[in-house]
Structures are given as C-alpha cells and as structure tokens.
Short mmCIF file of C-alpha atoms and ligand atoms in Angstrom, two decimals:
data_model
loop_
_atom_site.label_atom_id
_atom_site.label_comp_id
_atom_site.label_asym_id
_atom_site.label_seq_id
_atom_site.Cartn_x
_atom_site.Cartn_y
_atom_site.Cartn_z
CA MET A 132 -11.33 -6.94 -14.47
CA MET A 133 -13.00 -3.57 -14.02
CA LYS A 134 -13.92 -2.96 -10.38
CA THR A 135 -16.80 -0.69 -9.48
CA LEU A 136 -17.44 0.40 -5.91
CA TYR A 137 -21.02 1.34 -5.09
CA LEU A 138 -21.74 3.53 -2.06
CA ASP A 139 -25.12 2.69 -0.60
CA ALA A 140 -25.50 5.83 1.49
CA PHE A 141 -28.89 5.12 3.09
CA SER A 142 -27.53 6.65 6.32
CA GLY A 143 -25.31 9.33 4.86
CA ILE A 144 -21.54 9.31 4.67
CA SER A 145 -18.56 10.57 6.69
CA GLY A 146 -14.83 9.99 6.36
CA ASP A 147 -14.69 7.37 9.13
CA MET A 148 -17.76 5.50 7.84
CA PHE A 149 -16.15 5.36 4.38
CA ILE A 150 -12.83 4.00 5.68
CA GLY A 151 -14.60 1.60 8.06
CA ALA A 152 -16.62 0.21 5.14
CA LEU A 153 -13.52 -0.20 2.94
CA LEU A 154 -11.68 -2.01 5.75
CA ASP A 155 -14.77 -4.18 6.16
CA LEU A 156 -14.47 -5.12 2.48
CA GLY A 157 -11.10 -6.63 3.27
CA VAL A 158 -8.46 -3.92 2.92
CA ASP A 159 -5.47 -5.19 4.89
CA PHE A 160 -5.16 -2.98 7.98
CA ASP A 161 -1.37 -3.32 8.28
CA GLN A 162 -0.91 -2.41 4.62
CA PHE A 163 -3.32 0.48 5.09
CA LYS A 164 -1.34 1.78 8.09
CA ALA A 165 1.95 1.37 6.22
CA GLU A 166 0.64 3.39 3.25
CA LEU A 167 -0.81 6.08 5.50
CA ALA A 168 2.54 6.34 7.31
CA LYS A 169 3.89 7.85 4.08
CA LEU A 170 2.15 11.04 5.19
CA ASN A 171 4.97 11.45 7.73
CA VAL A 172 2.77 12.93 10.45
CA ASP A 173 2.34 11.64 13.98
CA GLY A 174 -0.01 12.49 16.82
CA TYR A 175 -2.67 9.95 15.91
CA GLN A 176 -3.54 6.30 16.41
CA LEU A 177 -5.91 4.28 14.28
CA HIS A 178 -8.54 2.17 15.92
CA VAL A 179 -10.54 -0.51 14.13
CA GLU A 180 -13.24 -2.64 15.64
CA ARG A 181 -15.53 -5.26 14.15
CA LEU A 182 -18.90 -5.25 15.86
CA SER A 183 -22.55 -5.89 15.18
CA LYS A 184 -25.45 -3.46 14.98
CA SER A 185 -28.93 -4.86 14.46
CA SER A 186 -27.09 -8.22 14.32
CA ILE A 187 -25.22 -7.08 11.21
CA TYR A 188 -21.43 -7.20 11.44
CA GLY A 189 -19.45 -4.24 10.23
CA THR A 190 -16.40 -2.13 11.03
CA ARG A 191 -16.00 1.01 13.09
CA PHE A 192 -12.95 3.07 12.21
CA ASP A 193 -11.69 5.81 14.45
CA VAL A 194 -8.77 8.21 14.37
CA GLN A 195 -7.66 8.74 17.95
CA LEU A 196 -5.61 11.87 18.43
CA THR A 197 -2.81 12.10 20.94
CA HIS A 198 -4.06 15.61 21.85
CA GLU A 199 -7.57 16.62 22.82
CA LYS A 200 -9.78 17.40 19.81
CA ASP A 201 -11.12 20.92 19.22
CA HIS A 202 -14.84 21.29 18.88
CA GLY A 203 -15.16 23.23 15.65
CA PHE A 204 -12.75 22.05 13.02
CA ILE A 205 -12.67 25.14 10.92
CA GLU A 206 -13.08 28.70 11.98
CA SER A 207 -12.22 32.19 10.89
CA HIS A 208 -9.65 34.09 12.85
CA HIS A 209 -11.61 37.18 11.84
CA ASP A 210 -14.49 36.01 13.98
CA PRO A 211 -14.28 37.94 17.27
CA HIS A 212 -16.28 35.27 19.08
CA TYR A 213 -13.52 32.73 18.62
CA GLU A 214 -10.40 34.77 19.13
CA HIS A 215 -9.72 32.99 22.38
CA HIS A 216 -9.32 29.67 20.57
CA HIS A 217 -5.84 28.26 19.96
CA GLN A 218 -4.72 30.65 17.27
CA ASP A 219 -1.30 29.01 17.13
CA ALA A 220 -2.67 25.47 16.65
CA VAL A 221 -4.12 25.85 13.17
CA ARG A 222 -3.37 24.63 9.67
CA HIS A 223 -4.34 26.59 6.59
CA LEU A 224 -5.09 24.93 3.28
CA SER A 225 -1.57 25.89 2.16
CA ASP A 226 -0.07 24.06 5.19
CA ILE A 227 -2.07 20.95 4.38
CA ALA A 228 -1.07 21.20 0.71
CA ALA A 229 2.59 21.44 1.77
CA LEU A 230 2.23 18.48 4.13
CA ILE A 231 0.65 16.34 1.39
CA ALA A 232 3.24 17.48 -1.17
CA ALA A 233 6.12 16.60 1.18
CA SER A 234 4.78 13.09 1.80
CA THR A 235 5.88 9.99 -0.12
CA LEU A 236 2.31 9.10 -1.11
CA SER A 237 1.69 8.45 -4.82
CA GLU A 238 1.08 11.50 -7.01
CA LYS A 239 -2.47 10.27 -7.67
CA ILE A 240 -3.31 10.07 -3.94
CA LYS A 241 -1.69 13.46 -3.32
CA GLN A 242 -3.79 15.09 -6.04
CA GLN A 243 -7.03 13.39 -5.00
CA SER A 244 -6.56 14.31 -1.31
CA LEU A 245 -5.70 17.91 -2.03
CA ALA A 246 -8.75 18.22 -4.32
CA VAL A 247 -11.03 17.17 -1.43
CA PHE A 248 -9.39 19.56 1.05
CA THR A 249 -9.67 22.39 -1.46
CA GLU A 250 -13.34 21.56 -2.07
CA ILE A 251 -14.11 21.65 1.68
CA ALA A 252 -12.09 24.81 2.25
CA LYS A 253 -13.87 26.54 -0.68
CA ALA A 254 -17.23 25.62 0.81
CA GLU A 255 -16.20 26.92 4.24
CA ALA A 256 -14.87 30.14 2.69
CA ALA A 257 -18.19 30.68 0.92
CA VAL A 258 -20.35 29.85 3.95
CA HIS A 259 -18.37 31.94 6.43
CA HIS A 260 -17.72 34.65 3.87
CA MET A 261 -13.95 34.81 4.02
CA PRO A 262 -11.07 34.42 1.58
CA LEU A 263 -9.90 30.86 0.86
CA GLU A 264 -6.48 31.59 2.35
CA ALA A 265 -8.09 32.67 5.63
CA VAL A 266 -9.89 29.36 6.14
CA HIS A 267 -7.99 27.39 8.67
CA PHE A 268 -8.24 23.98 10.20
CA HIS A 269 -7.49 23.48 13.88
CA GLU A 270 -4.38 21.40 14.14
CA VAL A 271 -5.95 18.33 15.70
CA GLY A 272 -9.22 18.56 13.74
CA ALA A 273 -7.14 18.88 10.59
CA LEU A 274 -5.18 15.76 11.48
CA ASP A 275 -8.41 13.82 11.85
CA SER A 276 -9.60 15.04 8.44
CA ILE A 277 -6.20 14.45 6.80
CA VAL A 278 -6.18 10.83 7.96
CA ASP A 279 -9.82 10.34 6.88
CA ILE A 280 -9.37 11.88 3.44
CA VAL A 281 -5.95 10.46 2.58
CA GLY A 282 -6.98 7.13 4.15
CA CYS A 283 -9.98 6.83 1.84
CA PHE A 284 -7.84 7.20 -1.26
CA VAL A 285 -5.22 4.83 0.14
CA ALA A 286 -7.88 2.17 0.81
CA LEU A 287 -9.47 2.63 -2.65
CA ASP A 288 -6.06 2.25 -4.21
CA LEU A 289 -5.34 -0.93 -2.24
CA LEU A 290 -8.71 -2.33 -3.41
CA LYS A 291 -7.83 -1.37 -7.02
CA VAL A 292 -11.19 0.33 -7.53
CA ASP A 293 -11.62 1.74 -11.06
CA GLU A 294 -14.90 3.55 -10.66
CA VAL A 295 -17.12 4.75 -7.79
CA ARG A 296 -20.90 5.07 -8.07
CA ALA A 297 -23.42 5.95 -5.39
CA SER A 298 -27.04 5.84 -4.40
CA GLU A 299 -28.80 9.08 -3.63
CA LEU A 300 -27.38 10.33 -0.32
CA THR A 301 -29.63 10.35 2.71
CA ASP A 302 -29.22 13.08 5.31
CA GLY A 303 -31.13 13.78 8.50
CA SER A 304 -32.89 17.02 9.31
CA GLY A 305 -33.18 19.52 12.16
CA PHE A 306 -30.10 21.14 13.70
CA ILE A 307 -26.74 20.09 15.14
CA HIS A 308 -24.69 21.99 17.69
CA VAL A 309 -21.03 22.80 16.99
CA ALA A 310 -18.66 25.28 18.67
CA HIS A 311 -20.10 28.08 16.51
CA GLY A 312 -23.68 27.46 17.51
CA GLU A 313 -26.54 25.72 15.74
CA MET A 314 -26.27 24.48 12.18
CA PRO A 315 -29.15 23.32 10.00
CA VAL A 316 -28.93 19.82 8.49
CA PRO A 317 -27.71 19.29 5.77
CA VAL A 318 -24.92 21.39 7.27
CA PRO A 319 -24.01 24.54 5.35
CA ALA A 320 -20.70 23.22 3.97
CA VAL A 321 -22.51 20.16 2.56
CA MET A 322 -25.16 22.37 0.95
CA GLN A 323 -22.46 24.63 -0.46
CA MET A 324 -20.65 21.66 -2.04
CA ARG A 325 -23.86 20.55 -3.67
CA ILE A 326 -24.14 23.81 -5.64
CA GLY A 327 -23.69 23.27 -9.37
CA THR A 328 -23.89 19.47 -9.07
CA ASN A 329 -26.60 16.87 -9.51
CA ILE A 330 -25.68 15.06 -6.28
CA PRO A 331 -29.05 13.81 -5.01
CA ILE A 332 -29.75 14.29 -1.30
CA LYS A 333 -32.88 12.91 0.31
CA GLN A 334 -33.80 13.98 3.85
CA ARG A 335 -35.21 11.73 6.56
CA THR A 336 -37.44 13.85 8.74
CA ASP A 337 -37.51 11.15 11.44
CA ILE A 338 -33.74 11.52 11.99
CA GLN A 339 -32.95 14.79 13.71
CA THR A 340 -29.20 14.88 13.25
CA GLU A 341 -26.45 15.05 10.63
CA LEU A 342 -25.75 12.01 8.46
CA ILE A 343 -23.62 13.60 5.71
CA THR A 344 -20.50 15.38 7.00
CA PRO A 345 -18.51 17.89 4.93
CA THR A 346 -15.69 15.33 4.64
CA GLY A 347 -18.13 12.68 3.37
CA MET A 348 -19.61 15.10 0.84
CA GLY A 349 -16.14 16.24 -0.30
CA LEU A 350 -15.16 12.63 -0.95
CA VAL A 351 -18.39 11.93 -2.84
CA LYS A 352 -17.94 15.03 -4.96
CA ALA A 353 -14.39 14.06 -5.88
CA LEU A 354 -15.10 10.39 -6.58
CA VAL A 355 -18.64 9.76 -7.78
CA ARG A 356 -19.66 10.43 -11.37
CA GLN A 357 -22.89 8.43 -11.46
CA PHE A 358 -25.76 8.28 -8.97
CA GLY A 359 -28.52 5.70 -9.17
CA PRO A 360 -29.78 2.35 -7.92
CA ILE A 361 -27.57 -0.63 -7.10
CA PRO A 362 -26.07 -1.92 -10.40
CA GLU A 363 -28.21 -4.77 -11.73
CA ALA A 364 -26.02 -6.33 -14.35
CA GLN A 365 -22.65 -6.70 -12.66
CA ILE A 366 -21.15 -9.43 -10.52
CA LEU A 367 -21.24 -8.55 -6.82
CA LEU A 368 -17.94 -9.62 -5.29
CA LYS A 369 -18.26 -8.38 -1.70
CA SER A 370 -20.21 -6.09 0.59
CA GLY A 371 -19.02 -4.18 3.66
CA TYR A 372 -20.47 -1.96 6.38
CA GLY A 373 -18.79 1.04 8.01
CA PHE A 374 -20.55 2.22 11.16
CA GLY A 375 -21.11 5.88 11.97
CA LYS A 376 -20.54 7.29 15.46
CA ARG A 377 -23.81 9.14 15.89
CA ASP A 378 -26.78 7.51 17.51
CA THR A 379 -29.39 8.23 14.86
CA GLY A 380 -32.05 5.92 16.24
CA ALA A 381 -31.71 3.90 13.02
CA PHE A 382 -29.16 1.57 11.38
CA ASN A 383 -26.30 4.03 10.99
CA ALA A 384 -23.84 2.62 8.48
CA LEU A 385 -22.44 3.16 5.02
CA ARG A 386 -22.79 0.01 2.94
CA VAL A 387 -20.24 -0.47 0.16
CA LEU A 388 -20.62 -2.99 -2.63
CA LEU A 389 -17.71 -4.12 -4.79
CA PHE A 390 -18.67 -5.21 -8.30
CA ASP A 391 -16.80 -6.80 -11.17
CA GLU A 392 -17.95 -5.47 -14.49
CA LYS A 393 -16.82 -8.43 -16.57
CA LYS A 394 -20.07 -9.07 -18.41
CA SER A 395 -19.05 -12.30 -20.13
CA MET A 396 -18.76 -14.14 -16.78
CA GLN A 397 -22.27 -13.41 -15.59
CA THR A 398 -25.04 -15.88 -14.99
CA VAL A 399 -27.88 -15.00 -17.38
CA SER A 400 -31.28 -16.33 -16.48
CA SER A 401 -33.47 -14.73 -19.17
CA ASP A 402 -33.62 -15.69 -22.84
CA GLN A 403 -33.99 -12.19 -24.22
CA ASP A 404 -32.61 -8.77 -23.50
CA SER A 405 -31.76 -5.53 -25.25
CA VAL A 406 -28.45 -3.92 -26.06
CA LEU A 407 -27.41 -0.56 -27.43
CA LEU A 408 -25.38 -0.27 -30.63
CA ILE A 409 -23.40 2.98 -30.69
CA GLU A 410 -21.52 3.84 -33.88
CA ALA A 411 -19.31 6.49 -35.42
CA ASN A 412 -17.70 6.73 -38.88
CA LEU A 413 -14.10 7.85 -38.65
CA ASP A 414 -12.15 9.08 -41.70
CA ASP A 415 -9.34 10.92 -39.94
CA GLU A 416 -8.23 8.60 -37.17
CA ASP A 417 -4.86 6.84 -37.01
CA GLY A 418 -4.52 3.15 -36.25
CA GLU A 419 -2.87 3.61 -32.85
CA SER A 420 -5.70 5.80 -31.61
CA LEU A 421 -8.29 3.35 -32.89
CA GLY A 422 -6.61 0.43 -31.11
CA PHE A 423 -6.29 2.45 -27.91
CA ALA A 424 -9.95 3.49 -28.03
CA MET A 425 -11.00 -0.16 -28.49
CA ASP A 426 -8.95 -1.23 -25.45
CA LEU A 427 -10.43 1.51 -23.27
CA LEU A 428 -14.01 0.77 -24.36
CA LEU A 429 -13.61 -2.94 -23.61
CA GLU A 430 -11.96 -2.21 -20.25
CA ALA A 431 -14.88 0.11 -19.44
CA GLY A 432 -17.30 -2.81 -19.81
CA ALA A 433 -18.54 -2.69 -23.44
CA PHE A 434 -19.98 -6.09 -24.45
CA ASP A 435 -18.07 -5.85 -27.70
CA VAL A 436 -16.21 -3.32 -29.82
CA PHE A 437 -15.51 -3.84 -33.54
CA PHE A 438 -14.30 -2.05 -36.65
CA THR A 439 -15.72 -2.27 -40.19
CA PRO A 440 -13.84 -0.86 -43.20
CA ILE A 441 -16.08 1.60 -45.08
CA PHE A 442 -15.85 4.21 -47.86
CA MET A 443 -17.14 7.65 -47.00
CA LYS A 444 -17.79 10.88 -48.85
CA LYS A 445 -14.98 12.32 -51.03
CA ASN A 446 -13.82 8.70 -51.67
CA ARG A 447 -12.28 8.47 -48.22
CA PRO A 448 -11.47 4.98 -46.94
CA ALA A 449 -12.61 5.03 -43.33
CA ILE A 450 -13.51 2.91 -40.30
CA LYS A 451 -16.90 2.41 -38.68
CA LEU A 452 -16.45 1.96 -34.92
CA SER A 453 -19.27 -0.05 -33.33
CA VAL A 454 -19.80 -0.49 -29.60
CA LEU A 455 -22.32 -2.86 -28.02
CA CYS A 456 -23.25 -1.96 -24.45
CA ALA A 457 -26.06 -1.97 -21.90
CA PRO A 458 -28.79 0.58 -22.80
CA ALA A 459 -28.30 2.40 -19.47
CA GLU A 460 -24.65 3.03 -20.38
CA ARG A 461 -25.38 5.21 -23.42
CA ASP A 462 -24.02 8.47 -22.01
CA ARG A 463 -20.86 6.94 -20.57
CA PHE A 464 -19.88 5.23 -23.83
CA ALA A 465 -20.97 8.15 -26.05
CA SER A 466 -18.70 10.42 -23.96
CA MET A 467 -15.83 7.95 -24.27
CA LEU A 468 -16.19 7.82 -28.07
CA MET A 469 -16.11 11.59 -28.27
CA LYS A 470 -13.15 11.81 -25.88
CA HIS A 471 -10.98 9.09 -27.40
CA THR A 472 -11.70 9.42 -31.13
CA SER A 473 -11.98 12.34 -33.57
CA THR A 474 -15.76 12.01 -33.86
CA ILE A 475 -17.97 14.96 -32.90
CA GLY A 476 -21.12 12.88 -32.55
CA VAL A 477 -22.37 9.31 -32.33
CA ARG A 478 -25.52 7.50 -33.46
CA TYR A 479 -27.18 4.73 -31.50
CA GLN A 480 -30.00 2.20 -31.70
CA ARG A 481 -31.51 -0.15 -29.18
CA MET A 482 -31.64 -3.77 -30.37
CA GLN A 483 -33.57 -6.72 -29.00
CA ARG A 484 -31.67 -9.99 -28.60
CA VAL A 485 -32.68 -13.60 -28.21
CA ILE A 486 -30.01 -15.16 -26.02
CA MET A 487 -29.16 -18.47 -24.43
CA LYS A 488 -29.45 -18.68 -20.66
CA ARG A 489 -26.05 -19.30 -19.14
CA HIS A 490 -24.26 -20.20 -15.98
CA PHE A 491 -20.75 -21.30 -15.06
CA LYS A 492 -19.32 -24.43 -13.53
CA THR A 493 -15.75 -25.43 -12.71
CA VAL A 494 -14.16 -28.65 -13.93
CA GLU A 495 -11.13 -30.02 -12.04
CA THR A 496 -8.63 -31.16 -14.68
CA ARG A 497 -5.03 -32.41 -14.57
CA PHE A 498 -4.18 -28.84 -15.62
CA GLY A 499 -6.01 -27.33 -12.62
CA PRO A 500 -9.55 -25.93 -12.34
CA ILE A 501 -11.09 -24.64 -15.58
CA ARG A 502 -14.37 -22.71 -15.71
CA VAL A 503 -16.94 -23.85 -18.24
CA LYS A 504 -19.76 -21.71 -19.62
CA VAL A 505 -23.00 -23.71 -19.90
CA ALA A 506 -25.51 -22.11 -22.29
CA SER A 507 -29.02 -23.48 -22.80
CA HIS A 508 -32.04 -22.71 -24.94
CA GLY A 509 -34.92 -25.17 -24.76
CA ASP A 510 -33.36 -28.62 -25.33
CA LEU A 511 -30.19 -27.14 -26.73
CA VAL A 512 -27.14 -27.12 -24.41
CA LYS A 513 -23.65 -25.86 -25.27
CA GLN A 514 -20.66 -26.18 -22.96
CA MET A 515 -17.57 -24.09 -23.60
CA ALA A 516 -14.31 -24.06 -21.66
CA GLU A 517 -13.31 -20.51 -20.72
CA TYR A 518 -10.53 -19.34 -23.01
CA ASP A 519 -8.71 -17.32 -20.29
CA ASP A 520 -8.50 -20.35 -17.96
CA CYS A 521 -7.37 -22.69 -20.77
CA ALA A 522 -4.71 -20.24 -21.96
CA LYS A 523 -3.40 -19.80 -18.39
CA ALA A 524 -3.27 -23.57 -17.85
CA ALA A 525 -1.55 -24.14 -21.22
CA ARG A 526 1.16 -21.63 -20.27
CA GLU A 527 1.60 -23.01 -16.75
CA TYR A 528 1.85 -26.65 -17.88
CA GLY A 529 3.80 -25.93 -21.07
CA THR A 530 1.18 -27.58 -23.24
CA SER A 531 -1.03 -26.49 -26.13
CA LEU A 532 -4.36 -24.72 -25.84
CA GLU A 533 -5.94 -27.53 -27.84
CA THR A 534 -4.68 -30.16 -25.35
CA VAL A 535 -6.29 -28.31 -22.42
CA LYS A 536 -9.59 -27.87 -24.32
CA GLN A 537 -9.64 -31.56 -25.29
CA GLU A 538 -9.05 -32.55 -21.66
CA VAL A 539 -12.00 -30.40 -20.55
CA ASP A 540 -14.22 -31.87 -23.32
CA ARG A 541 -13.19 -35.41 -22.33
CA LEU A 542 -14.17 -34.79 -18.69
CA LEU A 543 -17.44 -33.11 -19.70
CA ASN A 544 -18.40 -36.08 -21.88
CA SER A 545 -17.22 -38.86 -19.55
O1 LIG B 45 -16.55 24.29 12.59
C1 LIG B 45 -17.13 24.58 11.57
S1 LIG B 45 -16.97 26.01 10.84
C2 LIG B 45 -18.03 23.66 10.95
C3 LIG B 45 -18.67 24.08 9.81
C4 LIG B 45 -19.56 23.24 9.23
C5 LIG B 45 -20.28 23.70 8.08
O2 LIG B 45 -21.06 23.00 7.50
S2 LIG B 45 -19.97 25.29 7.60
C6 LIG B 45 -19.77 21.95 9.75
N1 LIG B 45 -19.10 21.58 10.89
C7 LIG B 45 -19.32 20.25 11.53
O3 LIG B 45 -18.10 19.78 12.08
C8 LIG B 45 -18.14 18.37 12.18
C9 LIG B 45 -16.88 17.78 11.60
O4 LIG B 45 -16.97 17.57 10.20
P1 LIG B 45 -16.05 16.50 9.41
O5 LIG B 45 -16.38 16.62 7.94
O6 LIG B 45 -14.62 16.88 9.70
O7 LIG B 45 -16.35 15.13 9.95
C10 LIG B 45 -19.38 17.93 11.44
O8 LIG B 45 -20.39 17.67 12.37
C11 LIG B 45 -19.68 19.17 10.60
O9 LIG B 45 -21.03 19.26 10.20
C12 LIG B 45 -18.22 22.40 11.49
NI1 NI B 46 -18.08 25.89 8.77
#
C-alpha cells in the first residue's frame, strides 16, 4: 500500500496546523510524545484539543513553553536595535544541528528536520543580510520550532506516509507586526524560500494577515514534490483538520487527506478511460536492476509493469520495459525509468481503453472475510475473489488457495 498525504492549504500552513492535522488523522498522541521525547529536550508541554470551527471538528495543537516566549524568533546580534534582547538565550543553527544529532531520533528524521532548519536559516540570512552562522534562534522560540519541525516528521513517520502532495498554498495579504516592525505578507522568509521553486502561492486580499509561516513553508519545501488539485483516482482513506491560531475572519485550518494509491482496489464507474504506455529498450541492464526497477514502479502506483524479450541493433538480445500508468503521471514515471534503469530516454503513447465498471463487496466465509471484485459491462457480470485475501486466508487456515476460492464461489452462487 502506497500512502499519499495531500495538503489542502486553502488557509495556508504553519508547523502547529500541520501537526494538529496529522493528529486529527489519527496519529496516536502518546506514541507521538514518546517519539518526540527522543529529542532529549525539556522546557515544553504539548497541548492537544479537539474542537469545532464552523461546526467542523478538528484538532488544535500547541507547544506550551515553560518559559515566556520571545516575540521575534530570529534576529541578528549585529542589529543595534535588538542588542538589549537576551543575547545569552539563543541557539544558532549549529546548536540546533548538534541537538538533533545528539538525539535518539531515526537518521531519516534527523536529516529531514535539519534540512528544514537549514532552509529557514538560509532564508533569514538572505533577508536580513547576514552570514548563515550569525542567524540565531531565541532559545524558547527555537524550542517551539524544533518541536513543530521534528514533530511533523515524527507524525508522518508514524502514519507511514510515502509521498506528500499539496494544493497551491493560500496566503493572506497586508502586513503583520513582529518584534522587528512591520512585515509584508507573504512574510520575507516565505518569499525567500520560494525563490527557485515552482511552489504556487495564491493571495487572498480579503484576509489581512499571515497564513503561511516560515516553518510551514520550510516543511512544504522539504516534503512536497507535486502541487495540484486533490487526487482524483486514488482511494481516500481519511481526512483531518488542523486549526491555526490566528483569527483570519475565515475558516482557518489545514486540511490533510490520506490516500491509498492501490489502483486495483478502486471502484470504477465509467466504461472507458485512457492510460499511458511508457517504454524503454534496454540492452545493457542486469537482471537484478530490472527486477528492482519493476518493484519500485509497481510500488509507486503503476497499473502494470512488464518485460518483453527483444533483439536490438548489433544483434543484442535486450529487454523492452513497459509501464502502464495514469496519463497525469507521465513525468513521475519517466523520471523513475531514467533514475532506476540505464535508459537515457523513454517513449510514450496515450491509449484509450474500454473497461468493465467495477466495485467491491465482502463475503463472510468460514476462512474469514474475503473481498470480491464485481465487474460489469452491459449484461455481463464477472465476480472474482481477491487474490491477496484468499492467499492470506489459505495461509492462516493451513488450506489451499483453491479451497478458499471454491468456498467463495460456492457462497456467491448459493
Ligand atoms: O523574527 C523574525 S526575524 C521573523 C522574520 C520573519 C521573516 O519572514 S524574515 C518572520 N517572522 C514571523 O515570526 C513568526 C514565527 O514564525 P514560525 O515559522 O516560527 O511560526 C511568524 O509570524 C513569522 O512570519 C519573524
Ligand atoms: Ni526574519
């Protein structure tokens, strides 16, 4: 099962909205706290509340600090206006890197978290025109951000998310006030992080405040590779809402949608569609690499992947690799073919299909529940027991696959 998380950022994104939304999807709070404790820092308490806004239930997540929070979370100690601030209570990027490195979090979460901190610090360095090493985070503000950033990766890991996609991001407009003075929205660090990317940001002129925070943007930049509308052809498993703290005068939440990409288990209500056939001829690829590429392509959601033996120029026995996928997925699968095989190009064609409509039902058998695919076309109806369920039942009950299939057929025909 390939899980895709979609961020529906119609009201922007911040670290606490993101975590709130992931908790709302069902991440176990105790497990979340236990994982986060691997950071080995104290001075904070986590607060989670389920509440309704516009009669829609969602989750508000808050990091409550034992000390009072500073106003600006990053500032330059070269700035004479702010010399009176707590110069001793700061953390530089290197301190945060050391703190993350010393934790017992997984290597993946360490790397991901540090990448986001580095991204934010680079943006701050550029905006405030100072060297990266001089950027520093106030101790308490940094703690808030550390928990938000590391917490997001912890929650995504607990949810076993494989891929994150997002809508275009909506921000407000006008100005916000921070310790340094007025800042235009999108705030400068967000704008800076957008440079060199195709991250789409739409502004709502009726909302005169910030909706996308630097932490939210840093997380999006690190996680999201594809922006677009809500996926049409995947199975939606769950949705969750994470509320923002600002009163925007509108519904201020991040909606997250968890999808399962397993195409073969979808209800299909049309009798025709189109698919893309992507192919490459490979005369210098070893068998292990071919098998590995096939596994990855199928895990990534290809409808099918198959090999055909061919003879190429210079009398070379070779393999034609064919991938069937959704037309919108051309670039993703073309990139995968180029990354995981020796090919330096791929060809593709769109094909029309006539297909049977299909839905699923579950039959209760003496071997447990078995899903059955029901396909229809005009008067024609075909019912097929799901192989995965039959194989699981055969193993569990120590019987043959054929016995389970026959039992399903008997119940379907009785
Ligand atoms: O304090 C500084 S320097 C500061 C800079 C910027 C820039 O865009 S530059 C933005 N902010 C605002 O601080 C809060 C906290 O952000 P988080 O990402 O930690 O939630 C937010 O309103 C920023 O826009 C501060
Ligand atoms: Ni700043």
